[in-house]
């Protein structure tokens, strides 16, 4: 699978740390990540290194993905 065009959550946090992001946008990112993890776990797969640099936010800031390099059957 190809990488999503965008930036990591870690990069996003660093670039917006002064101005911050709103509560609604923060909750939306969290919901996207939780829904991805829930779907992956439902197939017996776990992510071994879930951290800001393995979460990608696409340029439109409406889509979120998780790096698949650390996925493993549980």
N, CA, C and O atoms as a Maestro MAE file, in Angstrom:
{
 s_m_m2io_version
 :::
 2.0.0
}

f_m_ct {
 s_m_title
 :::
 protein
 m_atom[296] {
  # First column is atom index #
  i_m_mmod_type
  r_m_x_coord
  r_m_y_coord
  r_m_z_coord
  i_m_residue_number
  s_m_chain_name
  s_m_pdb_residue_name
  s_m_pdb_atom_name
  i_m_atomic_number
  :::
  1 25 0.844 -1.180 0.000 1 A "UNK " " N  " 7
  2 3 0.000 0.000 0.000 1 A "UNK " " CA " 6
  3 2 0.886 1.240 0.000 1 A "UNK " " C  " 6
  4 15 1.897 1.285 0.701 1 A "UNK " " O  " 8
  5 25 0.509 2.237 -0.781 2 A "UNK " " N  " 7
  6 3 1.306 3.456 -0.846 2 A "UNK " " CA " 6
  7 2 1.025 4.363 0.342 2 A "UNK " " C  " 6
  8 15 -0.021 4.269 0.985 2 A "UNK " " O  " 8
  9 25 1.968 5.230 0.615 3 A "UNK " " N  " 7
  10 3 1.817 6.174 1.721 3 A "UNK " " CA " 6
  11 2 0.778 7.230 1.372 3 A "UNK " " C  " 6
  12 15 0.680 7.671 0.227 3 A "UNK " " O  " 8
  13 25 0.025 7.619 2.350 4 A "UNK " " N  " 7
  14 3 -0.963 8.679 2.145 4 A "UNK " " CA " 6
  15 2 -0.235 10.011 1.989 4 A "UNK " " C  " 6
  16 15 0.725 10.279 2.711 4 A "UNK " " O  " 8
  17 25 -0.689 10.856 1.041 5 A "UNK " " N  " 7
  18 3 -0.052 12.169 0.903 5 A "UNK " " CA " 6
  19 2 -0.440 13.051 2.084 5 A "UNK " " C  " 6
  20 15 -1.623 13.315 2.299 5 A "UNK " " O  " 8
  21 25 0.516 13.494 2.825 6 A "UNK " " N  " 7
  22 3 0.213 14.314 3.989 6 A "UNK " " CA " 6
  23 2 1.407 14.402 4.902 6 A "UNK " " C  " 6
  24 15 2.546 14.460 4.438 6 A "UNK " " O  " 8
  25 25 1.164 14.414 6.184 7 A "UNK " " N  " 7
  26 3 2.227 14.550 7.161 7 A "UNK " " CA " 6
  27 2 1.860 13.732 8.382 7 A "UNK " " C  " 6
  28 15 0.692 13.417 8.605 7 A "UNK " " O  " 8
  29 25 2.868 13.389 9.171 8 A "UNK " " N  " 7
  30 3 2.595 12.584 10.360 8 A "UNK " " CA " 6
  31 2 1.907 13.446 11.418 8 A "UNK " " C  " 6
  32 15 2.001 14.673 11.400 8 A "UNK " " O  " 8
  33 25 1.223 12.782 12.327 9 A "UNK " " N  " 7
  34 3 0.591 13.501 13.431 9 A "UNK " " CA " 6
  35 2 1.647 14.243 14.234 9 A "UNK " " C  " 6
  36 15 1.395 15.348 14.716 9 A "UNK " " O  " 8
  37 25 2.839 13.642 14.384 10 A "UNK " " N  " 7
  38 3 3.931 14.304 15.094 10 A "UNK " " CA " 6
  39 2 4.324 15.609 14.425 10 A "UNK " " C  " 6
  40 15 4.503 16.625 15.097 10 A "UNK " " O  " 8
  41 25 4.460 15.588 13.086 11 A "UNK " " N  " 7
  42 3 4.787 16.809 12.340 11 A "UNK " " CA " 6
  43 2 3.668 17.837 12.475 11 A "UNK " " C  " 6
  44 15 3.919 19.032 12.632 11 A "UNK " " O  " 8
  45 25 2.432 17.352 12.413 12 A "UNK " " N  " 7
  46 3 1.274 18.240 12.518 12 A "UNK " " CA " 6
  47 2 1.248 18.931 13.879 12 A "UNK " " C  " 6
  48 15 1.005 20.134 13.962 12 A "UNK " " O  " 8
  49 25 1.498 18.175 14.936 13 A "UNK " " N  " 7
  50 3 1.501 18.743 16.288 13 A "UNK " " CA " 6
  51 2 2.588 19.801 16.411 13 A "UNK " " C  " 6
  52 15 2.356 20.875 16.965 13 A "UNK " " O  " 8
  53 25 3.782 19.495 15.891 14 A "UNK " " N  " 7
  54 3 4.883 20.462 15.962 14 A "UNK " " CA " 6
  55 2 4.572 21.732 15.185 14 A "UNK " " C  " 6
  56 15 4.910 22.827 15.635 14 A "UNK " " O  " 8
  57 25 3.936 21.606 14.030 15 A "UNK " " N  " 7
  58 3 3.674 22.781 13.201 15 A "UNK " " CA " 6
  59 2 2.531 23.634 13.735 15 A "UNK " " C  " 6
  60 15 2.433 24.813 13.393 15 A "UNK " " O  " 8
  61 25 1.675 23.067 14.559 16 A "UNK " " N  " 7
  62 3 0.526 23.818 15.063 16 A "UNK " " CA " 6
  63 2 0.583 24.051 16.565 16 A "UNK " " C  " 6
  64 15 -0.383 24.544 17.149 16 A "UNK " " O  " 8
  65 25 1.705 23.704 17.203 17 A "UNK " " N  " 7
  66 3 1.745 23.762 18.672 17 A "UNK " " CA " 6
  67 2 1.539 25.179 19.205 17 A "UNK " " C  " 6
  68 15 0.969 25.344 20.283 17 A "UNK " " O  " 8
  69 25 1.976 26.182 18.496 18 A "UNK " " N  " 7
  70 3 1.779 27.550 18.992 18 A "UNK " " CA " 6
  71 2 0.312 27.971 18.897 18 A "UNK " " C  " 6
  72 15 -0.254 28.504 19.851 18 A "UNK " " O  " 8
  73 25 -0.284 27.729 17.756 19 A "UNK " " N  " 7
  74 3 -1.678 28.113 17.566 19 A "UNK " " CA " 6
  75 2 -2.655 27.061 18.036 19 A "UNK " " C  " 6
  76 15 -3.811 27.354 18.339 19 A "UNK " " O  " 8
  77 25 -2.174 25.827 18.092 20 A "UNK " " N  " 7
  78 3 -3.021 24.725 18.511 20 A "UNK " " CA " 6
  79 2 -4.109 24.413 17.499 20 A "UNK " " C  " 6
  80 15 -4.245 25.093 16.482 20 A "UNK " " O  " 8
  81 25 -4.864 23.397 17.786 21 A "UNK " " N  " 7
  82 3 -6.027 23.070 16.977 21 A "UNK " " CA " 6
  83 2 -7.220 23.045 17.909 21 A "UNK " " C  " 6
  84 15 -7.075 22.913 19.124 21 A "UNK " " O  " 8
  85 25 -8.375 23.170 17.338 22 A "UNK " " N  " 7
  86 3 -9.579 23.217 18.142 22 A "UNK " " CA " 6
  87 2 -9.945 21.870 18.741 22 A "UNK " " C  " 6
  88 15 -9.476 20.825 18.289 22 A "UNK " " O  " 8
  89 25 -10.772 21.909 19.745 23 A "UNK " " N  " 7
  90 3 -11.227 20.694 20.408 23 A "UNK " " CA " 6
  91 2 -11.935 19.770 19.423 23 A "UNK " " C  " 6
  92 15 -11.701 18.562 19.432 23 A "UNK " " O  " 8
  93 25 -12.792 20.322 18.580 24 A "UNK " " N  " 7
  94 3 -13.534 19.502 17.623 24 A "UNK " " CA " 6
  95 2 -12.585 18.757 16.689 24 A "UNK " " C  " 6
  96 15 -12.762 17.562 16.452 24 A "UNK " " O  " 8
  97 25 -11.581 19.452 16.157 25 A "UNK " " N  " 7
  98 3 -10.637 18.805 15.248 25 A "UNK " " CA " 6
  99 2 -9.819 17.742 15.983 25 A "UNK " " C  " 6
  100 15 -9.547 16.681 15.421 25 A "UNK " " O  " 8
  101 25 -9.429 18.004 17.213 26 A "UNK " " N  " 7
  102 3 -8.692 17.019 18.012 26 A "UNK " " CA " 6
  103 2 -9.520 15.760 18.220 26 A "UNK " " C  " 6
  104 15 -9.013 14.647 18.084 26 A "UNK " " O  " 8
  105 25 -10.786 15.937 18.548 27 A "UNK " " N  " 7
  106 3 -11.685 14.801 18.765 27 A "UNK " " CA " 6
  107 2 -11.876 14.026 17.467 27 A "UNK " " C  " 6
  108 15 -11.914 12.796 17.487 27 A "UNK " " O  " 8
  109 25 -11.998 14.722 16.341 28 A "UNK " " N  " 7
  110 3 -12.160 14.045 15.054 28 A "UNK " " CA " 6
  111 2 -10.944 13.187 14.719 28 A "UNK " " C  " 6
  112 15 -11.099 12.052 14.267 28 A "UNK " " O  " 8
  113 25 -9.733 13.712 14.933 29 A "UNK " " N  " 7
  114 3 -8.525 12.917 14.700 29 A "UNK " " CA " 6
  115 2 -8.527 11.681 15.591 29 A "UNK " " C  " 6
  116 15 -8.244 10.577 15.127 29 A "UNK " " O  " 8
  117 25 -8.845 11.864 16.865 30 A "UNK " " N  " 7
  118 3 -8.871 10.738 17.805 30 A "UNK " " CA " 6
  119 2 -9.897 9.696 17.372 30 A "UNK " " C  " 6
  120 15 -9.625 8.497 17.437 30 A "UNK " " O  " 8
  121 25 -11.067 10.140 16.932 31 A "UNK " " N  " 7
  122 3 -12.100 9.209 16.473 31 A "UNK " " CA " 6
  123 2 -11.629 8.423 15.259 31 A "UNK " " C  " 6
  124 15 -11.883 7.222 15.166 31 A "UNK " " O  " 8
  125 25 -10.946 9.083 14.325 32 A "UNK " " N  " 7
  126 3 -10.430 8.384 13.144 32 A "UNK " " CA " 6
  127 2 -9.435 7.306 13.551 32 A "UNK " " C  " 6
  128 15 -9.505 6.175 13.071 32 A "UNK " " O  " 8
  129 25 -8.510 7.660 14.436 33 A "UNK " " N  " 7
  130 3 -7.492 6.696 14.869 33 A "UNK " " CA " 6
  131 2 -8.143 5.524 15.598 33 A "UNK " " C  " 6
  132 15 -7.797 4.370 15.344 33 A "UNK " " O  " 8
  133 25 -9.071 5.803 16.491 34 A "UNK " " N  " 7
  134 3 -9.753 4.736 17.238 34 A "UNK " " CA " 6
  135 2 -10.524 3.822 16.291 34 A "UNK " " C  " 6
  136 15 -10.506 2.604 16.471 34 A "UNK " " O  " 8
  137 25 -11.198 4.379 15.290 35 A "UNK " " N  " 7
  138 3 -11.957 3.540 14.359 35 A "UNK " " CA " 6
  139 2 -11.033 2.661 13.521 35 A "UNK " " C  " 6
  140 15 -11.372 1.517 13.217 35 A "UNK " " O  " 8
  141 25 -9.868 3.189 13.146 36 A "UNK " " N  " 7
  142 3 -8.897 2.385 12.396 36 A "UNK " " CA " 6
  143 2 -8.378 1.246 13.268 36 A "UNK " " C  " 6
  144 15 -8.344 0.096 12.830 36 A "UNK " " O  " 8
  145 25 -7.978 1.556 14.493 37 A "UNK " " N  " 7
  146 3 -7.452 0.534 15.402 37 A "UNK " " CA " 6
  147 2 -8.522 -0.518 15.690 37 A "UNK " " C  " 6
  148 15 -8.219 -1.711 15.725 37 A "UNK " " O  " 8
  149 25 -9.744 -0.099 15.893 38 A "UNK " " N  " 7
  150 3 -10.845 -1.033 16.151 38 A "UNK " " CA " 6
  151 2 -11.035 -1.985 14.969 38 A "UNK " " C  " 6
  152 15 -11.196 -3.190 15.163 38 A "UNK " " O  " 8
  153 25 -11.016 -1.456 13.759 39 A "UNK " " N  " 7
  154 3 -11.179 -2.291 12.564 39 A "UNK " " CA " 6
  155 2 -10.022 -3.276 12.417 39 A "UNK " " C  " 6
  156 15 -10.240 -4.455 12.137 39 A "UNK " " O  " 8
  157 25 -8.814 -2.804 12.603 40 A "UNK " " N  " 7
  158 3 -7.635 -3.669 12.500 40 A "UNK " " CA " 6
  159 2 -7.693 -4.767 13.561 40 A "UNK " " C  " 6
  160 15 -7.428 -5.930 13.255 40 A "UNK " " O  " 8
  161 25 -8.033 -4.420 14.791 41 A "UNK " " N  " 7
  162 3 -8.117 -5.404 15.875 41 A "UNK " " CA " 6
  163 2 -9.208 -6.438 15.616 41 A "UNK " " C  " 6
  164 15 -9.071 -7.590 16.026 41 A "UNK " " O  " 8
  165 25 -10.280 -6.047 14.948 42 A "UNK " " N  " 7
  166 3 -11.364 -6.996 14.662 42 A "UNK " " CA " 6
  167 2 -10.905 -8.117 13.732 42 A "UNK " " C  " 6
  168 15 -11.560 -9.154 13.639 42 A "UNK " " O  " 8
  169 25 -9.782 -7.911 13.046 43 A "UNK " " N  " 7
  170 3 -9.211 -8.928 12.164 43 A "UNK " " CA " 6
  171 2 -8.032 -9.648 12.815 43 A "UNK " " C  " 6
  172 15 -7.280 -10.357 12.145 43 A "UNK " " O  " 8
  173 25 -7.876 -9.459 14.131 44 A "UNK " " N  " 7
  174 3 -6.813 -10.131 14.862 44 A "UNK " " CA " 6
  175 2 -5.430 -9.566 14.593 44 A "UNK " " C  " 6
  176 15 -4.427 -10.264 14.746 44 A "UNK " " O  " 8
  177 25 -5.375 -8.306 14.194 45 A "UNK " " N  " 7
  178 3 -4.102 -7.661 13.882 45 A "UNK " " CA " 6
  179 2 -3.854 -6.549 14.892 45 A "UNK " " C  " 6
  180 15 -4.771 -5.808 15.248 45 A "UNK " " O  " 8
  181 25 -2.610 -6.437 15.351 46 A "UNK " " N  " 7
  182 3 -2.245 -5.382 16.293 46 A "UNK " " CA " 6
  183 2 -1.146 -4.516 15.684 46 A "UNK " " C  " 6
  184 15 -0.397 -4.966 14.817 46 A "UNK " " O  " 8
  185 25 -1.059 -3.296 16.137 47 A "UNK " " N  " 7
  186 3 0.000 -2.380 15.712 47 A "UNK " " CA " 6
  187 2 1.008 -2.322 16.843 47 A "UNK " " C  " 6
  188 15 0.643 -2.045 17.986 47 A "UNK " " O  " 8
  189 25 2.269 -2.579 16.542 48 A "UNK " " N  " 7
  190 3 3.284 -2.674 17.586 48 A "UNK " " CA " 6
  191 2 3.932 -1.348 17.949 48 A "UNK " " C  " 6
  192 15 4.740 -1.298 18.877 48 A "UNK " " O  " 8
  193 25 3.602 -0.281 17.250 49 A "UNK " " N  " 7
  194 3 4.296 0.974 17.501 49 A "UNK " " CA " 6
  195 2 3.389 2.161 17.183 49 A "UNK " " C  " 6
  196 15 3.742 3.002 16.355 49 A "UNK " " O  " 8
  197 25 2.249 2.238 17.816 50 A "UNK " " N  " 7
  198 3 1.308 3.315 17.544 50 A "UNK " " CA " 6
  199 2 1.754 4.574 18.285 50 A "UNK " " C  " 6
  200 15 1.693 4.637 19.513 50 A "UNK " " O  " 8
  201 25 2.197 5.557 17.537 51 A "UNK " " N  " 7
  202 3 2.675 6.822 18.097 51 A "UNK " " CA " 6
  203 2 2.445 7.916 17.055 51 A "UNK " " C  " 6
  204 15 2.120 7.605 15.909 51 A "UNK " " O  " 8
  205 25 2.602 9.174 17.420 52 A "UNK " " N  " 7
  206 3 2.306 10.272 16.490 52 A "UNK " " CA " 6
  207 2 3.009 10.167 15.136 52 A "UNK " " C  " 6
  208 15 2.447 10.590 14.126 52 A "UNK " " O  " 8
  209 25 4.215 9.618 15.090 53 A "UNK " " N  " 7
  210 3 4.927 9.542 13.819 53 A "UNK " " CA " 6
  211 2 4.493 8.380 12.940 53 A "UNK " " C  " 6
  212 15 4.953 8.275 11.804 53 A "UNK " " O  " 8
  213 25 3.614 7.498 13.434 54 A "UNK " " N  " 7
  214 3 3.091 6.413 12.604 54 A "UNK " " CA " 6
  215 2 1.648 6.664 12.200 54 A "UNK " " C  " 6
  216 15 1.015 5.806 11.585 54 A "UNK " " O  " 8
  217 25 1.131 7.823 12.538 55 A "UNK " " N  " 7
  218 3 -0.226 8.225 12.161 55 A "UNK " " CA " 6
  219 2 -0.097 9.344 11.137 55 A "UNK " " C  " 6
  220 15 0.556 10.354 11.402 55 A "UNK " " O  " 8
  221 25 -0.712 9.174 9.969 56 A "UNK " " N  " 7
  222 3 -0.621 10.165 8.907 56 A "UNK " " CA " 6
  223 2 -1.941 10.901 8.754 56 A "UNK " " C  " 6
  224 15 -3.014 10.298 8.726 56 A "UNK " " O  " 8
  225 25 -1.835 12.212 8.658 57 A "UNK " " N  " 7
  226 3 -2.993 13.060 8.383 57 A "UNK " " CA " 6
  227 2 -2.837 13.542 6.951 57 A "UNK " " C  " 6
  228 15 -1.820 14.145 6.610 57 A "UNK " " O  " 8
  229 25 -3.829 13.287 6.111 58 A "UNK " " N  " 7
  230 3 -3.732 13.723 4.727 58 A "UNK " " CA " 6
  231 2 -3.840 15.240 4.641 58 A "UNK " " C  " 6
  232 15 -4.352 15.895 5.548 58 A "UNK " " O  " 8
  233 25 -3.347 15.783 3.531 59 A "UNK " " N  " 7
  234 3 -3.292 17.236 3.360 59 A "UNK " " CA " 6
  235 2 -4.641 17.908 3.586 59 A "UNK " " C  " 6
  236 15 -4.690 19.027 4.097 59 A "UNK " " O  " 8
  237 25 -5.732 17.252 3.218 60 A "UNK " " N  " 7
  238 3 -7.049 17.878 3.390 60 A "UNK " " CA " 6
  239 2 -7.513 17.876 4.845 60 A "UNK " " C  " 6
  240 15 -8.549 18.455 5.173 60 A "UNK " " O  " 8
  241 25 -6.735 17.217 5.722 61 A "UNK " " N  " 7
  242 3 -7.020 17.115 7.157 61 A "UNK " " CA " 6
  243 2 -8.358 16.444 7.440 61 A "UNK " " C  " 6
  244 15 -8.920 16.613 8.523 61 A "UNK " " O  " 8
  245 25 -8.873 15.681 6.472 62 A "UNK " " N  " 7
  246 3 -10.140 14.974 6.661 62 A "UNK " " CA " 6
  247 2 -9.946 13.464 6.743 62 A "UNK " " C  " 6
  248 15 -10.879 12.742 7.093 62 A "UNK " " O  " 8
  249 25 -8.757 12.981 6.428 63 A "UNK " " N  " 7
  250 3 -8.489 11.551 6.435 63 A "UNK " " CA " 6
  251 2 -7.247 11.259 7.263 63 A "UNK " " C  " 6
  252 15 -6.289 12.032 7.276 63 A "UNK " " O  " 8
  253 25 -7.286 10.142 7.942 64 A "UNK " " N  " 7
  254 3 -6.188 9.722 8.805 64 A "UNK " " CA " 6
  255 2 -5.862 8.267 8.483 64 A "UNK " " C  " 6
  256 15 -6.765 7.476 8.212 64 A "UNK " " O  " 8
  257 25 -4.587 7.912 8.510 65 A "UNK " " N  " 7
  258 3 -4.193 6.521 8.294 65 A "UNK " " CA " 6
  259 2 -3.074 6.160 9.270 65 A "UNK " " C  " 6
  260 15 -2.451 7.030 9.879 65 A "UNK " " O  " 8
  261 25 -2.838 4.859 9.401 66 A "UNK " " N  " 7
  262 3 -1.802 4.360 10.306 66 A "UNK " " CA " 6
  263 2 -0.778 3.592 9.484 66 A "UNK " " C  " 6
  264 15 -1.145 2.806 8.611 66 A "UNK " " O  " 8
  265 25 0.504 3.817 9.757 67 A "UNK " " N  " 7
  266 3 1.601 3.127 9.081 67 A "UNK " " CA " 6
  267 2 1.427 1.623 9.261 67 A "UNK " " C  " 6
  268 15 1.280 1.136 10.382 67 A "UNK " " O  " 8
  269 25 1.446 0.899 8.161 68 A "UNK " " N  " 7
  270 3 1.220 -0.543 8.215 68 A "UNK " " CA " 6
  271 2 2.481 -1.350 8.481 68 A "UNK " " C  " 6
  272 15 2.406 -2.569 8.641 68 A "UNK " " O  " 8
  273 25 3.633 -0.702 8.533 69 A "UNK " " N  " 7
  274 3 4.895 -1.426 8.700 69 A "UNK " " CA " 6
  275 2 4.958 -2.200 10.013 69 A "UNK " " C  " 6
  276 15 5.672 -3.200 10.096 69 A "UNK " " O  " 8
  277 25 4.246 -1.774 11.017 70 A "UNK " " N  " 7
  278 3 4.327 -2.414 12.333 70 A "UNK " " CA " 6
  279 2 3.090 -3.255 12.663 70 A "UNK " " C  " 6
  280 15 2.856 -3.575 13.829 70 A "UNK " " O  " 8
  281 25 2.301 -3.616 11.652 71 A "UNK " " N  " 7
  282 3 1.130 -4.454 11.896 71 A "UNK " " CA " 6
  283 2 1.558 -5.911 12.024 71 A "UNK " " C  " 6
  284 15 2.467 -6.366 11.331 71 A "UNK " " O  " 8
  285 25 0.890 -6.639 12.922 72 A "UNK " " N  " 7
  286 3 1.244 -8.035 13.164 72 A "UNK " " CA " 6
  287 2 0.015 -8.796 13.647 72 A "UNK " " C  " 6
  288 15 -0.793 -8.270 14.412 72 A "UNK " " O  " 8
  289 25 -0.115 -10.021 13.198 73 A "UNK " " N  " 7
  290 3 -1.217 -10.868 13.687 73 A "UNK " " CA " 6
  291 2 -1.037 -11.119 15.171 73 A "UNK " " C  " 6
  292 15 0.056 -11.444 15.633 73 A "UNK " " O  " 8
  293 25 -2.143 -10.960 15.923 74 A "UNK " " N  " 7
  294 3 -2.081 -11.126 17.375 74 A "UNK " " CA " 6
  295 2 -2.191 -12.540 17.822 74 A "UNK " " C  " 6
  296 15 -2.153 -12.813 19.021 74 A "UNK " " O  " 8
  :::
 }
 m_bond[295] {
  # First column is bond index #
  i_m_from
  i_m_to
  i_m_order
  :::
  1 1 2 1
  2 2 3 1
  3 3 4 2
  4 3 5 1
  5 5 6 1
  6 6 7 1
  7 7 8 2
  8 7 9 1
  9 9 10 1
  10 10 11 1
  11 11 12 2
  12 11 13 1
  13 13 14 1
  14 14 15 1
  15 15 16 2
  16 15 17 1
  17 17 18 1
  18 18 19 1
  19 19 20 2
  20 19 21 1
  21 21 22 1
  22 22 23 1
  23 23 24 2
  24 23 25 1
  25 25 26 1
  26 26 27 1
  27 27 28 2
  28 27 29 1
  29 29 30 1
  30 30 31 1
  31 31 32 2
  32 31 33 1
  33 33 34 1
  34 34 35 1
  35 35 36 2
  36 35 37 1
  37 37 38 1
  38 38 39 1
  39 39 40 2
  40 39 41 1
  41 41 42 1
  42 42 43 1
  43 43 44 2
  44 43 45 1
  45 45 46 1
  46 46 47 1
  47 47 48 2
  48 47 49 1
  49 49 50 1
  50 50 51 1
  51 51 52 2
  52 51 53 1
  53 53 54 1
  54 54 55 1
  55 55 56 2
  56 55 57 1
  57 57 58 1
  58 58 59 1
  59 59 60 2
  60 59 61 1
  61 61 62 1
  62 62 63 1
  63 63 64 2
  64 63 65 1
  65 65 66 1
  66 66 67 1
  67 67 68 2
  68 67 69 1
  69 69 70 1
  70 70 71 1
  71 71 72 2
  72 71 73 1
  73 73 74 1
  74 74 75 1
  75 75 76 2
  76 75 77 1
  77 77 78 1
  78 78 79 1
  79 79 80 2
  80 79 81 1
  81 81 82 1
  82 82 83 1
  83 83 84 2
  84 83 85 1
  85 85 86 1
  86 86 87 1
  87 87 88 2
  88 87 89 1
  89 89 90 1
  90 90 91 1
  91 91 92 2
  92 91 93 1
  93 93 94 1
  94 94 95 1
  95 95 96 2
  96 95 97 1
  97 97 98 1
  98 98 99 1
  99 99 100 2
  100 99 101 1
  101 101 102 1
  102 102 103 1
  103 103 104 2
  104 103 105 1
  105 105 106 1
  106 106 107 1
  107 107 108 2
  108 107 109 1
  109 109 110 1
  110 110 111 1
  111 111 112 2
  112 111 113 1
  113 113 114 1
  114 114 115 1
  115 115 116 2
  116 115 117 1
  117 117 118 1
  118 118 119 1
  119 119 120 2
  120 119 121 1
  121 121 122 1
  122 122 123 1
  123 123 124 2
  124 123 125 1
  125 125 126 1
  126 126 127 1
  127 127 128 2
  128 127 129 1
  129 129 130 1
  130 130 131 1
  131 131 132 2
  132 131 133 1
  133 133 134 1
  134 134 135 1
  135 135 136 2
  136 135 137 1
  137 137 138 1
  138 138 139 1
  139 139 140 2
  140 139 141 1
  141 141 142 1
  142 142 143 1
  143 143 144 2
  144 143 145 1
  145 145 146 1
  146 146 147 1
  147 147 148 2
  148 147 149 1
  149 149 150 1
  150 150 151 1
  151 151 152 2
  152 151 153 1
  153 153 154 1
  154 154 155 1
  155 155 156 2
  156 155 157 1
  157 157 158 1
  158 158 159 1
  159 159 160 2
  160 159 161 1
  161 161 162 1
  162 162 163 1
  163 163 164 2
  164 163 165 1
  165 165 166 1
  166 166 167 1
  167 167 168 2
  168 167 169 1
  169 169 170 1
  170 170 171 1
  171 171 172 2
  172 171 173 1
  173 173 174 1
  174 174 175 1
  175 175 176 2
  176 175 177 1
  177 177 178 1
  178 178 179 1
  179 179 180 2
  180 179 181 1
  181 181 182 1
  182 182 183 1
  183 183 184 2
  184 183 185 1
  185 185 186 1
  186 186 187 1
  187 187 188 2
  188 187 189 1
  189 189 190 1
  190 190 191 1
  191 191 192 2
  192 191 193 1
  193 193 194 1
  194 194 195 1
  195 195 196 2
  196 195 197 1
  197 197 198 1
  198 198 199 1
  199 199 200 2
  200 199 201 1
  201 201 202 1
  202 202 203 1
  203 203 204 2
  204 203 205 1
  205 205 206 1
  206 206 207 1
  207 207 208 2
  208 207 209 1
  209 209 210 1
  210 210 211 1
  211 211 212 2
  212 211 213 1
  213 213 214 1
  214 214 215 1
  215 215 216 2
  216 215 217 1
  217 217 218 1
  218 218 219 1
  219 219 220 2
  220 219 221 1
  221 221 222 1
  222 222 223 1
  223 223 224 2
  224 223 225 1
  225 225 226 1
  226 226 227 1
  227 227 228 2
  228 227 229 1
  229 229 230 1
  230 230 231 1
  231 231 232 2
  232 231 233 1
  233 233 234 1
  234 234 235 1
  235 235 236 2
  236 235 237 1
  237 237 238 1
  238 238 239 1
  239 239 240 2
  240 239 241 1
  241 241 242 1
  242 242 243 1
  243 243 244 2
  244 243 245 1
  245 245 246 1
  246 246 247 1
  247 247 248 2
  248 247 249 1
  249 249 250 1
  250 250 251 1
  251 251 252 2
  252 251 253 1
  253 253 254 1
  254 254 255 1
  255 255 256 2
  256 255 257 1
  257 257 258 1
  258 258 259 1
  259 259 260 2
  260 259 261 1
  261 261 262 1
  262 262 263 1
  263 263 264 2
  264 263 265 1
  265 265 266 1
  266 266 267 1
  267 267 268 2
  268 267 269 1
  269 269 270 1
  270 270 271 1
  271 271 272 2
  272 271 273 1
  273 273 274 1
  274 274 275 1
  275 275 276 2
  276 275 277 1
  277 277 278 1
  278 278 279 1
  279 279 280 2
  280 279 281 1
  281 281 282 1
  282 282 283 1
  283 283 284 2
  284 283 285 1
  285 285 286 1
  286 286 287 1
  287 287 288 2
  288 287 289 1
  289 289 290 1
  290 290 291 1
  291 291 292 2
  292 291 293 1
  293 293 294 1
  294 294 295 1
  295 295 296 2
  :::
 }
}
